[in-house]
Amino acid sequence: EAVVSTQSTGIIAEGIVRYVSDLSDSSVTILDDHLVPNKELLTRTVEFLGKTQRAATLLQRDSPVILNLEQTLSKYASEVLVSELKASKRDPEFQFYDQSETKLFAYNVKPAVFDLFLAIAVIAYLGTVYLCVKSIPHGLTYLYQLKKLKSS
């Protein structure tokens, strides 16, 4: 399992480096043997993350997971900054769900018969309007002939 995760991490790291440096030539080797991820480090990290709780509600600034990630990244990166991100109360872009608190939303739904009667009423109304508009030329001809008979 450690060999597979090391190979997968190496492939992902090489893909990221190729994307960042905009290299599409696959014949060029980017990550040499000394840049491939360490198998022991990956094994210890997976074991640590498997034993530690990482739920979003349990992660505080002094959480072991946060401190370990900050310490590990500080070894390999020059600027490491830990910042807290909180969702907006009015318009959250994301939402964390807590397993201890669950809400059930149930809505009272109108029956399908009401929709059927409403559809029939709308169709009857539109049909009546259509027939009235369609019969306007006939009504005008009738009124014109009636006016002609009165005037003669």
PDB file of C-alpha atoms in Angstrom:
ATOM      1  CA  GLU A   1       0.000   0.000   0.000  1.00  0.00           C
ATOM      2  CA  ALA A   2       2.845   2.396   0.799  1.00  0.00           C
ATOM      3  CA  VAL A   3       4.476   1.750  -2.574  1.00  0.00           C
ATOM      4  CA  VAL A   4       1.257   2.501  -4.433  1.00  0.00           C
ATOM      5  CA  SER A   5       0.624   5.703  -2.460  1.00  0.00           C
ATOM      6  CA  THR A   6       4.242   6.801  -3.042  1.00  0.00           C
ATOM      7  CA  GLN A   7       3.905   6.224  -6.783  1.00  0.00           C
ATOM      8  CA  SER A   8       0.527   7.985  -6.880  1.00  0.00           C
ATOM      9  CA  THR A   9       1.888  10.946  -4.917  1.00  0.00           C
ATOM     10  CA  GLY A  10       4.861  11.136  -7.272  1.00  0.00           C
ATOM     11  CA  ILE A  11       2.569  11.139 -10.319  1.00  0.00           C
ATOM     12  CA  ILE A  12       0.372  13.858  -8.827  1.00  0.00           C
ATOM     13  CA  ALA A  13       3.417  15.947  -7.834  1.00  0.00           C
ATOM     14  CA  GLU A  14       4.906  15.638 -11.318  1.00  0.00           C
ATOM     15  CA  GLY A  15       1.568  16.590 -12.881  1.00  0.00           C
ATOM     16  CA  ILE A  16       1.344  19.691 -10.707  1.00  0.00           C
ATOM     17  CA  VAL A  17       4.926  20.694 -11.514  1.00  0.00           C
ATOM     18  CA  ARG A  18       4.315  20.168 -15.246  1.00  0.00           C
ATOM     19  CA  TYR A  19       1.140  22.255 -15.091  1.00  0.00           C
ATOM     20  CA  VAL A  20       2.753  25.085 -13.129  1.00  0.00           C
ATOM     21  CA  SER A  21       5.851  25.203 -15.323  1.00  0.00           C
ATOM     22  CA  ASP A  22       3.789  24.670 -18.506  1.00  0.00           C
ATOM     23  CA  LEU A  23       5.720  21.633 -19.748  1.00  0.00           C
ATOM     24  CA  SER A  24       3.904  19.253 -22.055  1.00  0.00           C
ATOM     25  CA  ASP A  25       6.931  17.263 -23.243  1.00  0.00           C
ATOM     26  CA  SER A  26       6.703  13.854 -21.541  1.00  0.00           C
ATOM     27  CA  SER A  27      10.279  12.896 -22.431  1.00  0.00           C
ATOM     28  CA  VAL A  28      11.663  15.426 -19.928  1.00  0.00           C
ATOM     29  CA  THR A  29      11.987  14.000 -16.406  1.00  0.00           C
ATOM     30  CA  ILE A  30      11.073  16.598 -13.813  1.00  0.00           C
ATOM     31  CA  LEU A  31      11.174  14.750 -10.501  1.00  0.00           C
ATOM     32  CA  ASP A  32      14.423  12.848 -10.001  1.00  0.00           C
ATOM     33  CA  ASP A  33      14.893  10.069  -7.446  1.00  0.00           C
ATOM     34  CA  HIS A  34      15.785  12.506  -4.671  1.00  0.00           C
ATOM     35  CA  LEU A  35      12.596  14.546  -5.301  1.00  0.00           C
ATOM     36  CA  VAL A  36      10.206  11.580  -5.163  1.00  0.00           C
ATOM     37  CA  PRO A  37       8.070  11.585  -1.981  1.00  0.00           C
ATOM     38  CA  ASN A  38       9.507   9.657   0.962  1.00  0.00           C
ATOM     39  CA  LYS A  39       7.716   6.356   1.610  1.00  0.00           C
ATOM     40  CA  GLU A  40       8.232   6.491   5.385  1.00  0.00           C
ATOM     41  CA  LEU A  41       6.940  10.069   5.604  1.00  0.00           C
ATOM     42  CA  LEU A  42       3.822   9.168   3.639  1.00  0.00           C
ATOM     43  CA  THR A  43       3.206   6.102   5.807  1.00  0.00           C
ATOM     44  CA  ARG A  44       3.539   8.102   9.026  1.00  0.00           C
ATOM     45  CA  THR A  45       1.308  10.867   7.684  1.00  0.00           C
ATOM     46  CA  VAL A  46      -1.432   8.428   6.659  1.00  0.00           C
ATOM     47  CA  GLU A  47      -1.237   6.709  10.061  1.00  0.00           C
ATOM     48  CA  PHE A  48      -1.407  10.066  11.859  1.00  0.00           C
ATOM     49  CA  LEU A  49      -4.385  11.266   9.819  1.00  0.00           C
ATOM     50  CA  GLY A  50      -6.117   7.919  10.347  1.00  0.00           C
ATOM     51  CA  LYS A  51      -5.812   8.192  14.138  1.00  0.00           C
ATOM     52  CA  THR A  52      -6.743  11.871  14.497  1.00  0.00           C
ATOM     53  CA  GLN A  53     -10.199  13.428  14.226  1.00  0.00           C
ATOM     54  CA  ARG A  54     -10.400  15.831  11.293  1.00  0.00           C
ATOM     55  CA  ALA A  55     -14.053  16.896  11.297  1.00  0.00           C
ATOM     56  CA  ALA A  56     -14.480  20.555  10.376  1.00  0.00           C
ATOM     57  CA  THR A  57     -16.206  21.371  13.654  1.00  0.00           C
ATOM     58  CA  LEU A  58     -13.391  19.805  15.700  1.00  0.00           C
ATOM     59  CA  LEU A  59     -10.517  21.585  13.937  1.00  0.00           C
ATOM     60  CA  GLN A  60      -9.366  24.533  16.019  1.00  0.00           C
ATOM     61  CA  ARG A  61      -6.254  26.632  15.528  1.00  0.00           C
ATOM     62  CA  ASP A  62      -4.301  24.459  18.002  1.00  0.00           C
ATOM     63  CA  SER A  63      -5.544  21.150  16.561  1.00  0.00           C
ATOM     64  CA  PRO A  64      -2.835  18.483  16.102  1.00  0.00           C
ATOM     65  CA  VAL A  65      -3.736  18.121  12.422  1.00  0.00           C
ATOM     66  CA  ILE A  66      -3.329  21.850  11.772  1.00  0.00           C
ATOM     67  CA  LEU A  67      -0.098  22.048  13.774  1.00  0.00           C
ATOM     68  CA  ASN A  68       1.358  18.994  12.005  1.00  0.00           C
ATOM     69  CA  LEU A  69       0.444  20.310   8.548  1.00  0.00           C
ATOM     70  CA  GLU A  70       1.891  23.725   9.389  1.00  0.00           C
ATOM     71  CA  GLN A  71       5.115  22.179  10.704  1.00  0.00           C
ATOM     72  CA  THR A  72       5.494  19.858   7.696  1.00  0.00           C
ATOM     73  CA  LEU A  73       4.807  22.615   5.175  1.00  0.00           C
ATOM     74  CA  SER A  74       7.230  24.957   6.971  1.00  0.00           C
ATOM     75  CA  LYS A  75      10.034  22.495   6.231  1.00  0.00           C
ATOM     76  CA  TYR A  76       9.447  22.671   2.476  1.00  0.00           C
ATOM     77  CA  ALA A  77       7.940  26.137   1.889  1.00  0.00           C
ATOM     78  CA  SER A  78       9.272  29.531   2.869  1.00  0.00           C
ATOM     79  CA  GLU A  79       5.951  31.210   3.689  1.00  0.00           C
ATOM     80  CA  VAL A  80       3.311  29.213   5.549  1.00  0.00           C
ATOM     81  CA  LEU A  81       0.258  31.029   6.836  1.00  0.00           C
ATOM     82  CA  VAL A  82      -2.632  29.481   8.752  1.00  0.00           C
ATOM     83  CA  SER A  83      -5.852  31.415   8.364  1.00  0.00           C
ATOM     84  CA  GLU A  84      -9.307  30.680   9.693  1.00  0.00           C
ATOM     85  CA  LEU A  85     -12.136  30.645   7.205  1.00  0.00           C
ATOM     86  CA  LYS A  86     -15.687  31.091   8.392  1.00  0.00           C
ATOM     87  CA  ALA A  87     -18.781  30.855   6.247  1.00  0.00           C
ATOM     88  CA  SER A  88     -20.900  33.971   5.905  1.00  0.00           C
ATOM     89  CA  LYS A  89     -24.126  33.835   7.901  1.00  0.00           C
ATOM     90  CA  ARG A  90     -26.192  35.536   5.202  1.00  0.00           C
ATOM     91  CA  ASP A  91     -24.829  33.950   2.022  1.00  0.00           C
ATOM     92  CA  PRO A  92     -22.533  30.991   2.718  1.00  0.00           C
ATOM     93  CA  GLU A  93     -20.586  29.612  -0.230  1.00  0.00           C
ATOM     94  CA  PHE A  94     -20.174  26.330   1.626  1.00  0.00           C
ATOM     95  CA  GLN A  95     -21.683  24.679   4.658  1.00  0.00           C
ATOM     96  CA  PHE A  96     -20.190  22.225   7.127  1.00  0.00           C
ATOM     97  CA  TYR A  97     -22.575  19.637   8.491  1.00  0.00           C
ATOM     98  CA  ASP A  98     -22.223  18.451  12.035  1.00  0.00           C
ATOM     99  CA  GLN A  99     -23.228  14.874  12.747  1.00  0.00           C
ATOM    100  CA  SER A 100     -24.560  15.723  16.177  1.00  0.00           C
ATOM    101  CA  GLU A 101     -27.082  18.199  14.779  1.00  0.00           C
ATOM    102  CA  THR A 102     -29.473  17.063  12.081  1.00  0.00           C
ATOM    103  CA  LYS A 103     -32.408  18.990  10.649  1.00  0.00           C
ATOM    104  CA  LEU A 104     -35.274  17.453   8.746  1.00  0.00           C
ATOM    105  CA  PHE A 105     -37.175  19.659   6.349  1.00  0.00           C
ATOM    106  CA  ALA A 106     -40.693  18.469   5.492  1.00  0.00           C
ATOM    107  CA  TYR A 107     -43.080  20.396   3.315  1.00  0.00           C
ATOM    108  CA  ASN A 108     -46.830  20.020   2.935  1.00  0.00           C
ATOM    109  CA  VAL A 109     -47.354  19.361  -0.759  1.00  0.00           C
ATOM    110  CA  LYS A 110     -50.627  20.082  -2.546  1.00  0.00           C
ATOM    111  CA  PRO A 111     -52.239  17.041  -4.159  1.00  0.00           C
ATOM    112  CA  ALA A 112     -51.875  16.321  -7.857  1.00  0.00           C
ATOM    113  CA  VAL A 113     -55.644  16.645  -8.393  1.00  0.00           C
ATOM    114  CA  PHE A 114     -55.359  20.386  -7.729  1.00  0.00           C
ATOM    115  CA  ASP A 115     -52.723  20.655 -10.471  1.00  0.00           C
ATOM    116  CA  LEU A 116     -55.001  18.774 -12.859  1.00  0.00           C
ATOM    117  CA  PHE A 117     -57.978  21.084 -12.209  1.00  0.00           C
ATOM    118  CA  LEU A 118     -55.760  24.146 -12.502  1.00  0.00           C
ATOM    119  CA  ALA A 119     -54.365  22.926 -15.840  1.00  0.00           C
ATOM    120  CA  ILE A 120     -57.890  22.283 -17.167  1.00  0.00           C
ATOM    121  CA  ALA A 121     -59.010  25.777 -16.073  1.00  0.00           C
ATOM    122  CA  VAL A 122     -56.013  27.423 -17.764  1.00  0.00           C
ATOM    123  CA  ILE A 123     -56.591  25.450 -20.972  1.00  0.00           C
ATOM    124  CA  ALA A 124     -60.294  26.386 -20.974  1.00  0.00           C
ATOM    125  CA  TYR A 125     -59.451  30.063 -20.445  1.00  0.00           C
ATOM    126  CA  LEU A 126     -56.835  30.100 -23.209  1.00  0.00           C
ATOM    127  CA  GLY A 127     -59.211  28.225 -25.546  1.00  0.00           C
ATOM    128  CA  THR A 128     -61.960  30.790 -24.935  1.00  0.00           C
ATOM    129  CA  VAL A 129     -59.587  33.684 -25.591  1.00  0.00           C
ATOM    130  CA  TYR A 130     -58.357  31.981 -28.775  1.00  0.00           C
ATOM    131  CA  LEU A 131     -61.882  31.437 -30.082  1.00  0.00           C
ATOM    132  CA  CYS A 132     -62.834  35.030 -29.290  1.00  0.00           C
ATOM    133  CA  VAL A 133     -59.826  36.393 -31.162  1.00  0.00           C
ATOM    134  CA  LYS A 134     -60.434  33.991 -34.047  1.00  0.00           C
ATOM    135  CA  SER A 135     -64.078  35.095 -34.381  1.00  0.00           C
ATOM    136  CA  ILE A 136     -63.357  38.858 -34.472  1.00  0.00           C
ATOM    137  CA  PRO A 137     -63.280  39.034 -38.311  1.00  0.00           C
ATOM    138  CA  HIS A 138     -66.628  37.210 -38.535  1.00  0.00           C
ATOM    139  CA  GLY A 139     -68.155  39.529 -35.943  1.00  0.00           C
ATOM    140  CA  LEU A 140     -66.905  42.608 -37.774  1.00  0.00           C
ATOM    141  CA  THR A 141     -68.346  41.353 -41.067  1.00  0.00           C
ATOM    142  CA  TYR A 142     -71.661  40.693 -39.380  1.00  0.00           C
ATOM    143  CA  LEU A 143     -71.733  44.202 -37.872  1.00  0.00           C
ATOM    144  CA  TYR A 144     -70.761  45.753 -41.224  1.00  0.00           C
ATOM    145  CA  GLN A 145     -73.584  43.899 -43.006  1.00  0.00           C
ATOM    146  CA  LEU A 146     -76.030  44.854 -40.240  1.00  0.00           C
ATOM    147  CA  LYS A 147     -75.035  48.529 -40.590  1.00  0.00           C
ATOM    148  CA  LYS A 148     -75.436  48.288 -44.355  1.00  0.00           C
ATOM    149  CA  LEU A 149     -78.958  46.894 -44.028  1.00  0.00           C
ATOM    150  CA  LYS A 150     -79.943  49.648 -41.564  1.00  0.00           C
ATOM    151  CA  SER A 151     -78.667  52.422 -43.791  1.00  0.00           C
ATOM    152  CA  SER A 152     -80.458  51.119 -46.903  1.00  0.00           C
TER     153      SER A 152
END
